[in-house]
Coordinates of C-alpha atoms in Angstrom, one line a residue:
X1 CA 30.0 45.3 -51.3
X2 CA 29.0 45.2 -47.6
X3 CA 26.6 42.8 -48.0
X4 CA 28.4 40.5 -49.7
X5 CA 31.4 41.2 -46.7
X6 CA 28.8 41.3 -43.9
X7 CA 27.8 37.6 -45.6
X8 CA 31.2 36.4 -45.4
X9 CA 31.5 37.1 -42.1
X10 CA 28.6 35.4 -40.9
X11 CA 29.6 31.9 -42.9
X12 CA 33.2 32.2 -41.3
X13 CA 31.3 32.5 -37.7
X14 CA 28.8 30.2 -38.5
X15 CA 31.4 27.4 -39.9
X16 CA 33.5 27.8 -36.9
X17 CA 30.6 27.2 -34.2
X18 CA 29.3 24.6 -36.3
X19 CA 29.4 21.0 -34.2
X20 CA 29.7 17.7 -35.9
X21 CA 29.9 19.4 -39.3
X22 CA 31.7 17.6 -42.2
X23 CA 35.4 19.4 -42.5
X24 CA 34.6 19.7 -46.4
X25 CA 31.1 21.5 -45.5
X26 CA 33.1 24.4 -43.7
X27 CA 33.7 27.4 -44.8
X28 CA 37.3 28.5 -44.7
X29 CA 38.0 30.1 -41.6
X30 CA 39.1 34.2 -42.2
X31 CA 41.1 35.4 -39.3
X32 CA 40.0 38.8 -37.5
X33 CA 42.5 41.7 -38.2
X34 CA 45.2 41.6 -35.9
X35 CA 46.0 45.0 -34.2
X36 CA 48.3 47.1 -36.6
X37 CA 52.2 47.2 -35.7
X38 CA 52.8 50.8 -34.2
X39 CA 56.4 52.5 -35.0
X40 CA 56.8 55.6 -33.1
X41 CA 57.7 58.9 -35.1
X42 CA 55.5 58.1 -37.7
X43 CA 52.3 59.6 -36.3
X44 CA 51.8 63.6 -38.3
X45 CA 49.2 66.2 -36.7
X46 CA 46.3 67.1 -38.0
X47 CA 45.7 69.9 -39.9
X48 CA 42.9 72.6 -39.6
X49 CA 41.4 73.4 -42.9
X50 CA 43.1 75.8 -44.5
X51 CA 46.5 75.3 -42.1
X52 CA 50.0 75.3 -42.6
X53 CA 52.1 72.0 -41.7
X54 CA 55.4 73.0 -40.7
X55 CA 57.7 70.3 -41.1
X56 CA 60.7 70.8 -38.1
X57 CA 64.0 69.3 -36.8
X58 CA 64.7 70.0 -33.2
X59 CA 68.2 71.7 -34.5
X60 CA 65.9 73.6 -36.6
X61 CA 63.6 74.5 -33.3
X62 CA 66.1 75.1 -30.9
X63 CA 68.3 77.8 -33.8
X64 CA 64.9 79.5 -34.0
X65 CA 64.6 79.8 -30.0
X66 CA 67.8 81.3 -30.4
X67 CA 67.1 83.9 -32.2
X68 CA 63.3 84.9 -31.4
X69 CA 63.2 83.6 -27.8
X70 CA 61.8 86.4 -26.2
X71 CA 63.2 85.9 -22.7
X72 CA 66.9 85.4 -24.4
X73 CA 66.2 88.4 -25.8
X74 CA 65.9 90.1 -22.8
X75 CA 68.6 88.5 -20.9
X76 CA 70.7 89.7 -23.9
X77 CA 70.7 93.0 -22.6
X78 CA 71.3 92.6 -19.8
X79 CA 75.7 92.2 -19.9
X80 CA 74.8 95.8 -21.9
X81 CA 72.7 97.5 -18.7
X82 CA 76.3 96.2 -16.9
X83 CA 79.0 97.6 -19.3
X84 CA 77.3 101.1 -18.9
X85 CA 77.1 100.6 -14.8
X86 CA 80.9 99.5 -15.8
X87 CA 81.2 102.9 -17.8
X88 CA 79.8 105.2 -15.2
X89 CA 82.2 103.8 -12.5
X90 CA 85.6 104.3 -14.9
X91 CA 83.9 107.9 -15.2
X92 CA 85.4 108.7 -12.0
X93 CA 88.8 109.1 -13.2
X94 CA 88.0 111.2 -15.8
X95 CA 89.2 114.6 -16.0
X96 CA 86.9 117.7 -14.3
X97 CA 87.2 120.9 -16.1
X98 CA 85.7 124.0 -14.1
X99 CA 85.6 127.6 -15.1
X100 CA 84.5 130.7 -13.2
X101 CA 84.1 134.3 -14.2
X102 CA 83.5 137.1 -11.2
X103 CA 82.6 140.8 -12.0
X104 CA 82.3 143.4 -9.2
X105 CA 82.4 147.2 -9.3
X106 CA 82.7 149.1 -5.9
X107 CA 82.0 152.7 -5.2
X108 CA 83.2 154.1 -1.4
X109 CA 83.7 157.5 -0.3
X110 CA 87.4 158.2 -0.6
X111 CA 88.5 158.4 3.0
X112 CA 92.3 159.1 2.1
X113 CA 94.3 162.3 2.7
X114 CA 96.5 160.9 -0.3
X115 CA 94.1 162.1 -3.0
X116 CA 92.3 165.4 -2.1
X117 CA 89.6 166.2 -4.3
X118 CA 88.9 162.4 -5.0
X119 CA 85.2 162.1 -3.5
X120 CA 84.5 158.3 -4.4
X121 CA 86.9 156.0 -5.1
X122 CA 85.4 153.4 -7.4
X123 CA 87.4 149.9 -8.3
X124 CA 86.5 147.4 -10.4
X125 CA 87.2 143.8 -10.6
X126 CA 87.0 140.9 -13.2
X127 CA 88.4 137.4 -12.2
X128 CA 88.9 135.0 -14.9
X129 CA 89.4 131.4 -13.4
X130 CA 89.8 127.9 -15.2
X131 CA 91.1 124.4 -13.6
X132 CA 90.7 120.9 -14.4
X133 CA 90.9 117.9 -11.7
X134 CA 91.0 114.6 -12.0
X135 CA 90.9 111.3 -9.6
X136 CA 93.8 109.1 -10.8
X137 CA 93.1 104.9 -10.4
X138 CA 96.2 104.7 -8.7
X139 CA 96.7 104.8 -4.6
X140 CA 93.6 107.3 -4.6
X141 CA 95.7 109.6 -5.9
X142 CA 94.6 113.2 -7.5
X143 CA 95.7 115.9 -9.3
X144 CA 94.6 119.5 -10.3
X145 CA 96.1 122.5 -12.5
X146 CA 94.2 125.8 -11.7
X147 CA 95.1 129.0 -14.2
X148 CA 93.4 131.9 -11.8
X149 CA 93.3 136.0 -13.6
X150 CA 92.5 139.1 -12.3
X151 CA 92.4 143.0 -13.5
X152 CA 91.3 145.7 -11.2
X153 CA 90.9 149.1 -12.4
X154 CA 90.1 152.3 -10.2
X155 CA 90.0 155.8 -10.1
X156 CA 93.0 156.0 -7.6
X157 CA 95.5 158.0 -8.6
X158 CA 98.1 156.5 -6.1
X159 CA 97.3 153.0 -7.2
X160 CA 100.8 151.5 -8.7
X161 CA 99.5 149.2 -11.3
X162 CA 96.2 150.6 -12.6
X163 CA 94.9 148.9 -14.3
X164 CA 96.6 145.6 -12.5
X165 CA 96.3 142.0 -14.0
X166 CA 97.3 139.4 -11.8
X167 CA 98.1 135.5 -13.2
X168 CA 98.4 132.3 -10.9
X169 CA 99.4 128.8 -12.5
X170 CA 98.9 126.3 -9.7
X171 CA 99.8 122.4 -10.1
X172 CA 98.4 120.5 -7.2
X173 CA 98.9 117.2 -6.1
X174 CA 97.3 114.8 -3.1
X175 CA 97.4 111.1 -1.9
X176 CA 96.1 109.2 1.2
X177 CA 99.4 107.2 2.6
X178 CA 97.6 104.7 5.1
X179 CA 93.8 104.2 4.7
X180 CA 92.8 104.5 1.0
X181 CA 96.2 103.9 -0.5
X182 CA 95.3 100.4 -1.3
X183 CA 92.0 100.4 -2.0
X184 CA 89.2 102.7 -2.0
X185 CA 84.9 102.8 -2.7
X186 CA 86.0 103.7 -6.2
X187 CA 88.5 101.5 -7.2
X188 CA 86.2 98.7 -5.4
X189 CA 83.7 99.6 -7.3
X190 CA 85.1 99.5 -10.6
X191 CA 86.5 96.0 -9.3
X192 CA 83.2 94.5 -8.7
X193 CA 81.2 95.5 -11.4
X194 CA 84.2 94.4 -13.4
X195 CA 83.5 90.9 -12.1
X196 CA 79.8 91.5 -11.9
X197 CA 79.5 91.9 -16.2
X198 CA 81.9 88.4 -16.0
X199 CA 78.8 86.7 -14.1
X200 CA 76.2 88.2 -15.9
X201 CA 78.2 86.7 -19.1
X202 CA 78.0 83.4 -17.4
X203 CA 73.9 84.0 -16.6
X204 CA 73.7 84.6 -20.2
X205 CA 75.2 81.4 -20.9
X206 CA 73.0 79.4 -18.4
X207 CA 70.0 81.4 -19.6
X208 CA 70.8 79.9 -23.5
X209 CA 71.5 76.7 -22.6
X210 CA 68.3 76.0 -20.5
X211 CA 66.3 78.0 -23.4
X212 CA 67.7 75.3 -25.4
X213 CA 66.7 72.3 -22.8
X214 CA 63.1 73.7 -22.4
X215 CA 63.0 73.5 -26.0
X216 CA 64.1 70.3 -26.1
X217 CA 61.8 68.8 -23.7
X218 CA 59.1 71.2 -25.1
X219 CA 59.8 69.6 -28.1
X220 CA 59.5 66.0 -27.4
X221 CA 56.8 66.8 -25.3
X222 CA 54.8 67.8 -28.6
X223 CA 56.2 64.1 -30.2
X224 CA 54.9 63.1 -27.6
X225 CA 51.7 64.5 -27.5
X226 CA 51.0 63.5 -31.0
X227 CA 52.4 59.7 -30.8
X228 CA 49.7 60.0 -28.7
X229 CA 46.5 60.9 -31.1
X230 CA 47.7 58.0 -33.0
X231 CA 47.8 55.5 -30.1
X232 CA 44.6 56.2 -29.3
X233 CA 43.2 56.3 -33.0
X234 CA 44.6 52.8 -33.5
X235 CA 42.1 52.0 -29.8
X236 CA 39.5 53.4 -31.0
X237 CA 39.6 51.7 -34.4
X238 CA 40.0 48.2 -32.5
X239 CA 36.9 49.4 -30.3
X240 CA 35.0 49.8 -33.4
X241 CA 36.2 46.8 -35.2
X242 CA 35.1 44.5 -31.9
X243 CA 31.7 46.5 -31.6
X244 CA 31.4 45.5 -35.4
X245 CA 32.1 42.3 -35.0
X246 CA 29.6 41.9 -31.9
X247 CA 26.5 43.4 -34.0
X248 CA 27.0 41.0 -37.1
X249 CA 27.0 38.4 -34.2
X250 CA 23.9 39.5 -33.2
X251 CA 22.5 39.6 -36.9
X252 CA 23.1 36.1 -37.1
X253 CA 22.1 35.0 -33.3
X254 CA 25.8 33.8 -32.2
X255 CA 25.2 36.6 -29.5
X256 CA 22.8 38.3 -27.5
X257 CA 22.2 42.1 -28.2
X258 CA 23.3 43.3 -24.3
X259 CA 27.0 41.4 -24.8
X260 CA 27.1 44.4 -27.2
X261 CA 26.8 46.8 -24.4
X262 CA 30.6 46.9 -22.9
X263 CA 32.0 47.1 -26.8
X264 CA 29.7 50.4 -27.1
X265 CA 30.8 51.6 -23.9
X266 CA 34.5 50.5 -25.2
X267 CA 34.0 52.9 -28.0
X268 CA 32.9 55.9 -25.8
X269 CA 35.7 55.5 -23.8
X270 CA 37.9 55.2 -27.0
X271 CA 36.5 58.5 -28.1
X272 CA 36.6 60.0 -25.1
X273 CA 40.7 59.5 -25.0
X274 CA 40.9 60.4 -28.5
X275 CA 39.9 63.9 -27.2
X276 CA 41.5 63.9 -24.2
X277 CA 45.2 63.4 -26.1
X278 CA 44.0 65.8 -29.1
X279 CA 43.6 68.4 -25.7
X280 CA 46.9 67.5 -24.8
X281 CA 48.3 68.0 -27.8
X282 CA 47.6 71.4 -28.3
X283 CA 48.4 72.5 -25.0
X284 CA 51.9 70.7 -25.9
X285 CA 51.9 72.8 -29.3
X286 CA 51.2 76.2 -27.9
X287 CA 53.9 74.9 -24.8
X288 CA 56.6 75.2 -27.8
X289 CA 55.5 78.1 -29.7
X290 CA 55.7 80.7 -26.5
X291 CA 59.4 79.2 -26.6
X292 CA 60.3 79.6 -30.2
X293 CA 57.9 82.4 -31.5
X294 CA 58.4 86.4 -31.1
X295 CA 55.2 87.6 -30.9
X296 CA 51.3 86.5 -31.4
X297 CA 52.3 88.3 -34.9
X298 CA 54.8 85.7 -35.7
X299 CA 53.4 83.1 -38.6
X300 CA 54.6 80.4 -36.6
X301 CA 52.6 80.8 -34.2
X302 CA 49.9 80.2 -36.7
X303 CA 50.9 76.9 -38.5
X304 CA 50.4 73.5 -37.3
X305 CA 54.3 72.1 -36.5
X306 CA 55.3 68.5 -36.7
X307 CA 58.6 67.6 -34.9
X308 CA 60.2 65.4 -37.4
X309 CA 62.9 64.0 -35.3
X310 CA 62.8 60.2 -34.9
X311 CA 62.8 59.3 -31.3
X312 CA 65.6 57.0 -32.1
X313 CA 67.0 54.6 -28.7
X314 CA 70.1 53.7 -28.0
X315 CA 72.1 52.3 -24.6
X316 CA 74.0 55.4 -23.7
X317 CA 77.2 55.0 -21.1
X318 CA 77.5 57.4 -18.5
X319 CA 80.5 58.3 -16.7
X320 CA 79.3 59.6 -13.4
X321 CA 82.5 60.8 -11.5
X322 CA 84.1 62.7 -14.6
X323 CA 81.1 64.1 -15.2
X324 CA 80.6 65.5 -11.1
X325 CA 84.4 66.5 -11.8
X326 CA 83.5 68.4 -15.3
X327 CA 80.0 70.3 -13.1
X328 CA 82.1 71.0 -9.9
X329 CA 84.7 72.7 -12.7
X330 CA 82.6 74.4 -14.8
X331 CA 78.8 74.3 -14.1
X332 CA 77.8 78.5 -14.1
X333 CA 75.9 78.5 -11.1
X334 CA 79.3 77.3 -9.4
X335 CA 81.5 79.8 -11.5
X336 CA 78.9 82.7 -10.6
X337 CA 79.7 81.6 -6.8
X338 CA 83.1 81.9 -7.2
X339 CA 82.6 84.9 -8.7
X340 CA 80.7 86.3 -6.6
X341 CA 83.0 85.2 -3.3
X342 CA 86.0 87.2 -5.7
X343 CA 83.3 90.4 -4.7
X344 CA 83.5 89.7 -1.1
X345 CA 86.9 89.5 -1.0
X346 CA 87.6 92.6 -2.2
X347 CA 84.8 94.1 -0.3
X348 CA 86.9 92.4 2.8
X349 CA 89.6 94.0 1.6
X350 CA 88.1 97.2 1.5
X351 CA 86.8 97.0 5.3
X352 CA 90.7 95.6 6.5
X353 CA 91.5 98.7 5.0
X354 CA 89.5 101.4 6.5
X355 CA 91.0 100.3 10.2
X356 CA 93.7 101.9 8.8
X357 CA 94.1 105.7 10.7
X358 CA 93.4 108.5 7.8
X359 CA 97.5 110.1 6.8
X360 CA 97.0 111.9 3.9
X361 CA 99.5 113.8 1.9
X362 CA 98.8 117.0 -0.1
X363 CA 101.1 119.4 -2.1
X364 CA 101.3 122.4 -4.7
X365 CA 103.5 124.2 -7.1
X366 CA 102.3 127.5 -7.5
X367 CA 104.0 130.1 -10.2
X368 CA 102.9 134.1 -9.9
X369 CA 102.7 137.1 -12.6
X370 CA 101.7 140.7 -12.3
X371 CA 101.4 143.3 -14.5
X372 CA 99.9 146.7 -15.8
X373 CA 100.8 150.3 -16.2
X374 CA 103.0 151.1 -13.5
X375 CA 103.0 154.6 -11.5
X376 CA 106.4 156.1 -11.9
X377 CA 107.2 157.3 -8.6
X378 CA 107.2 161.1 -7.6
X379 CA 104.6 162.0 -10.6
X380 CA 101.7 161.1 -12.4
X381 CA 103.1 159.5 -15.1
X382 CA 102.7 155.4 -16.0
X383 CA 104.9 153.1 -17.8
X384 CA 103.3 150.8 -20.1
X385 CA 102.3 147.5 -19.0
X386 CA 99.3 145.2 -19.1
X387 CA 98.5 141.7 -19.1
X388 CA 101.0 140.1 -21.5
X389 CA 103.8 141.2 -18.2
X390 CA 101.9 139.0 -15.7
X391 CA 102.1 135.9 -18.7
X392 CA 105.8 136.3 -19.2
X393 CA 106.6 136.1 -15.2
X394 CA 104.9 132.7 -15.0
X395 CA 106.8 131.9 -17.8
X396 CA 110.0 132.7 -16.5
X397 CA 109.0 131.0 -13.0
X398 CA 109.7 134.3 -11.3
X399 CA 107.6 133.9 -8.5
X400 CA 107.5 130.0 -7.7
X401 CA 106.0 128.8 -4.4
X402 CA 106.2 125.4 -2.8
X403 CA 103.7 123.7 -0.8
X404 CA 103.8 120.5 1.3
X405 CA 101.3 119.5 3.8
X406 CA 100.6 115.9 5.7
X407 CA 97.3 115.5 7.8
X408 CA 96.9 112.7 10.2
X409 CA 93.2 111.7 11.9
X410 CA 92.7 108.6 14.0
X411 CA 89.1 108.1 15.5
X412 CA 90.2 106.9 18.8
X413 CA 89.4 102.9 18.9
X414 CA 88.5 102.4 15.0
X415 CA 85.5 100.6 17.0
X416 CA 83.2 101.2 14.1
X417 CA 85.9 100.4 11.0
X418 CA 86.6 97.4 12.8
X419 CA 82.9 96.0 13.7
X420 CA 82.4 96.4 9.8
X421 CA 85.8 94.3 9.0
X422 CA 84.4 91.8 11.4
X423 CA 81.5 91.3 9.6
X424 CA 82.8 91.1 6.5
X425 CA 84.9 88.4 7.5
X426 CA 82.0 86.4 8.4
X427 CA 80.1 87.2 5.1
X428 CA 83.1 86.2 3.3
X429 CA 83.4 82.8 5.4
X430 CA 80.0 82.1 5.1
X431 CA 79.8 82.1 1.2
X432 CA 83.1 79.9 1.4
X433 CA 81.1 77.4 3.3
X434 CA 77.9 78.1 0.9
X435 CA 80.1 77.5 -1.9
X436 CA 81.1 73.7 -0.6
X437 CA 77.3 72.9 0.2
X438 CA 76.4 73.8 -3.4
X439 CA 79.6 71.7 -5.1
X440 CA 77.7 68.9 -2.8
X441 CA 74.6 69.8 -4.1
X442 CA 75.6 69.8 -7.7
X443 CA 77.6 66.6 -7.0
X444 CA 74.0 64.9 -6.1
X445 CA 72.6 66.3 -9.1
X446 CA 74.9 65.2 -11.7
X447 CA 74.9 62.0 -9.8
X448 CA 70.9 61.4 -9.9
X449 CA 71.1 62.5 -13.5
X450 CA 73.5 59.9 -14.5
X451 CA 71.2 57.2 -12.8
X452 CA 68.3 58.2 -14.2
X453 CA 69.6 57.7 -17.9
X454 CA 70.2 54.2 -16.9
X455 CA 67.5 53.5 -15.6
X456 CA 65.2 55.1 -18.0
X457 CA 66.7 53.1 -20.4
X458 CA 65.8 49.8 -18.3
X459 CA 62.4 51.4 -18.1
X460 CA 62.2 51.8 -22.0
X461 CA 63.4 48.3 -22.4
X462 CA 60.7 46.7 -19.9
X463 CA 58.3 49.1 -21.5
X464 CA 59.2 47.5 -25.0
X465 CA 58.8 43.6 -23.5
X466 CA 55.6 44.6 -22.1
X467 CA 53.9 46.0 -25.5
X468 CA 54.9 43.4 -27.8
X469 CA 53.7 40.8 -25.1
X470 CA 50.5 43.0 -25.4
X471 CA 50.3 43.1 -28.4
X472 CA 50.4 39.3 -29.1
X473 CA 48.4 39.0 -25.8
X474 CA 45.9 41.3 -28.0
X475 CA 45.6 39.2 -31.3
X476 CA 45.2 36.1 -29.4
X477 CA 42.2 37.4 -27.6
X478 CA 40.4 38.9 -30.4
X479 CA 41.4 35.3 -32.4
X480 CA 39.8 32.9 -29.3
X481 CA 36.8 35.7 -29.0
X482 CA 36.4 35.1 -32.7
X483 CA 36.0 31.4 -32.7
X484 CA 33.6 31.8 -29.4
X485 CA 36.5 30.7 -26.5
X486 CA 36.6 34.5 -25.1
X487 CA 34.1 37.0 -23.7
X488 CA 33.4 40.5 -24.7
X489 CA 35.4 41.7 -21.3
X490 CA 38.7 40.0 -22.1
X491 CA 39.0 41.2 -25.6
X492 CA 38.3 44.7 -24.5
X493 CA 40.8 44.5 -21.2
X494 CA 43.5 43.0 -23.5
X495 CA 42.7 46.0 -25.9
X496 CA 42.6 48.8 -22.9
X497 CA 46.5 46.8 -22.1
X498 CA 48.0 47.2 -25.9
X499 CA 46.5 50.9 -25.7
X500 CA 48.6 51.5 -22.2
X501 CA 51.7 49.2 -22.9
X502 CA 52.0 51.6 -26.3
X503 CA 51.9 55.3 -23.8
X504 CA 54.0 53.3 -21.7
X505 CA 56.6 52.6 -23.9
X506 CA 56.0 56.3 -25.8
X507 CA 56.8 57.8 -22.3
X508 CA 59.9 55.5 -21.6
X509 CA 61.1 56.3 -24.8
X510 CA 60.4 60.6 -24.4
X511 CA 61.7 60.1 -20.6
X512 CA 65.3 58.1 -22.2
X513 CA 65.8 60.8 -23.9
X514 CA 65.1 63.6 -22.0
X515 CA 67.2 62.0 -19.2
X516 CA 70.3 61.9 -21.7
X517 CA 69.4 65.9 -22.3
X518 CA 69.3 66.3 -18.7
X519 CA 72.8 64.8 -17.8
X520 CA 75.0 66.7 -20.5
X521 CA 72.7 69.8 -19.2
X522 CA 73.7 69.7 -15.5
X523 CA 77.1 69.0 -16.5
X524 CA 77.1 72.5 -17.8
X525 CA 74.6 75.0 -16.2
X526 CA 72.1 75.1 -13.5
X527 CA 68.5 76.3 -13.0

């Protein structure tokens, strides 16, 4: 069968140079292959022997991302690392419950005329003390009840109550009036950590949408990448067609064995692409499996993956100053700005507040009880008694006791308390004026972003014009080479021109629609 081809070929080269021949005697001209019509998205990767081809959407890839994406993961828990930061702050106004037991037994020589006889006088005391405390969120306020118990025992004999118990109940309350009444380190804290788990929400939000835009790009990148192997297949194959061509010209003395030369060289160079986008193309695979895979374990990251989507082109309208006004609104790297100006404030607010002088206002309601077996008076005899007395006299508020007490301090000056509100003032108008540089900022962004989907789209368009011109440019050359009206050079230069008009318009096409990504993404989030 190749004989008889290789036969055909010659007597359709040898009718068309013939000169002078009868138009009867010629054989019927059969015209060389033209280059094939390439569509891109319907290249497929290679599979190793034994492989797995993975058919895949990018909704498909990016849902994946979301859930196996190991650096969402981690940014995940991060919002969590804040709400228990958030809990150990609140923590401050919980209660504080203290309890303290006291033993102590004294021996002393009895230096009383009182008791004769009575060599050392021994006593012993147990104090049995509870109170709880507790910071309240408002005004810096703070409260206390302490329940305080005693007995003593001794070996006196003119002792009243022996054994004694004594009972305190003891409500206290206290409040700063001037500096700390507004604000204090607590409450600030528990204010900007509050605000700081809102901005870490927002990170989280950026972090997810630009997991899914590296995706994206990652994932047209691999189209890419693998439009690619079949561009320059489709070379390579007219490389070899032309060198086969050339050597069947030799066979038959049409053309001299060195005009083979540059069509073999042609080749190499063909091959020698081939590789080079093959390279490419798994670097651009193992690019999008570190973004969508969990582990080295994960059988993705074993299987061969071929993005599906259709690289599909369409003029897209952009509306540049709604979409500044939608970024300058809501873009996170602007809210976390805001937010984070909200934390100076109230760290201003703080400072202002500490040049106040230090009045602070303290008071307690105290309620006393004693009781035990009581000495009756001119003999040795004692009237029953013990604890349970002590309990009924608080009970019966029979020994109340009020308490007020104000304490002013004023460091003469306030030279320190007011450097640091100065300060803070500054910090706080300098991320003010931060804050418009970066709405500028973002303004350019958005507005470069919106260009460059226009003009990407020009690009693809041009890109288009330029490889079907090529590729008729192309079939033209290898038709006059055929028929002997072209050289060797031109046919492989208007080759090497399909081959880069084709990665041209692949990359016009990619770059479209990563620009269109791009705009809706700096709309929304920054880097």
């Amino acid at each position: 069968m190749m004989n008889v081809l290789r036969k055909a070929k010659v007597w359709t080269l040898m009718g068309a140079l013939s000169v002078g021949a009868p138009a009867a005697a010629q054989p019927q001209q059969t015209p060389a292959p033209p280059p094939d019509r390439y569509v891109v998205g319907q290249a497929r990767p290679t599979v190793d022997p034994g492989g797995r081809l993975l058919d895949m959407t990018l909704e498909e890839a990016i849902q994946i991302a979301l859930e196996k994406n190991l650096d969402l993961k981690a940014a995940r828990l991060t919002p969590q690392a804040v709400d228990y930061q958030l809990q150990a702050a609140r923590a401050a106004f919980n209660p504080r419950l203290t309890s303290n037991y006291q033993y102590n037994n004294q021996k002393a020589p009895n230096n009383s005329t009182l008791e004769p006889g009575l060599t050392t006088l021994t006593t012993l005391r147990q104090n049995f003390n509870g109170a709880m405390t507790q910071s309240l969120p408002w005004y810096g306020a703070t409260a206390g009840l302490t329940f305080n118990n005693n007995r003593t025992a001794t070996n006196s004999r003119t002792t009243v109550l022996n054994p004694s118990y004594g009972s305190n109940l003891q409500a206290n309350f206290s409040m700063p009036l001037l500096a700390g009444f507004l604000t204090d380190q607590t409450r600030n804290t528990i204010k900007t950590t509050t605000i700081q788990r809102q901005i870490e929400d927002v990170r989280l939000v950026a972090t997810i949408e630009n997991t899914k835009a590296s995706v994206r790009t990652a994932y047209w990148n691999l189209r890419q990448a693998i439009e690619q192997i079949e561009i320059q297949r489709r070379a390579l194959d007219l490389a070899n067609r032309l060198y086969q061509d050339n050597r069947i010209k030799v066979e038959i003395g049409t053309l001299a064995p060195i005009d083979t030369v540059q069509s073999e060289a042609q080749v190499a160079a063909a091959e020698q692409q081939l590789l080079n986008a093959e390279i490419a193309w798994r670097t651009a695979e193992l690019n999008f499996k570190r973004l969508l895979v969990s582990g080295p374990e994960d059988e993705l990251y074993s299987a061969t993956i071929n993005p599906t989507e259709q690289a599909a082109v369409a003029p897209r309208t952009v509306d540049i100053p709604n979409a500044v006004r939608t970024a300058i609104a809501e873009r996170t790297d602007l809210v976390q700005s805001r937010k984070n100006i909200e934390i100076s404030e109230l760290g201003l607010t703080l400072s202002k507040n500490l040049t106040k002088p230090q009045l602070d206002f303290s008071s307690f309601y105290t309620l006393a009880g004693q009781g035990g077996q009581r000495l009756v008076q001119g003999s040795n005899d004692r009237l029953p008694g013990g604890y349970k007395d002590a309990l009924s006299q608080i009970g019966n508020i029979t020994n109340p006791t009020w308490n007020m007490n104000f304490t002013f301090t004023y460091p003469l000056g306030m030279a320190a308390a007011k450097a640091n509100y100065a300060r803070a003032q500054l910090q706080f108008d300098q991320s003010q004026a931060q804050l418009k540089a970066q709405e500028l900022t973002v303004s350019a962004d958005v507005t470069n972003a919106g260009l460059a989907v226009d003009n990407t789209y020009k690009q693809y368009l041009a890109a288009q014009k330029s490889r079907e011109a090529s590729e008729r440019n192309a079939e033209a050359e290898q038709t006059r080479f055929d028929v002997g009206m072209s050289t060797n050079y031109n046919v492989v230069q208007a080759q090497n021109t399909l081959t880069q008009a084709r990665l041209s318009e692949l990359r016009a096409i990619i770059s479209y629609l990563n620009a269109i990504a791009e705009f809706e993404r700096v709309q929304r989030v920054g880097r």
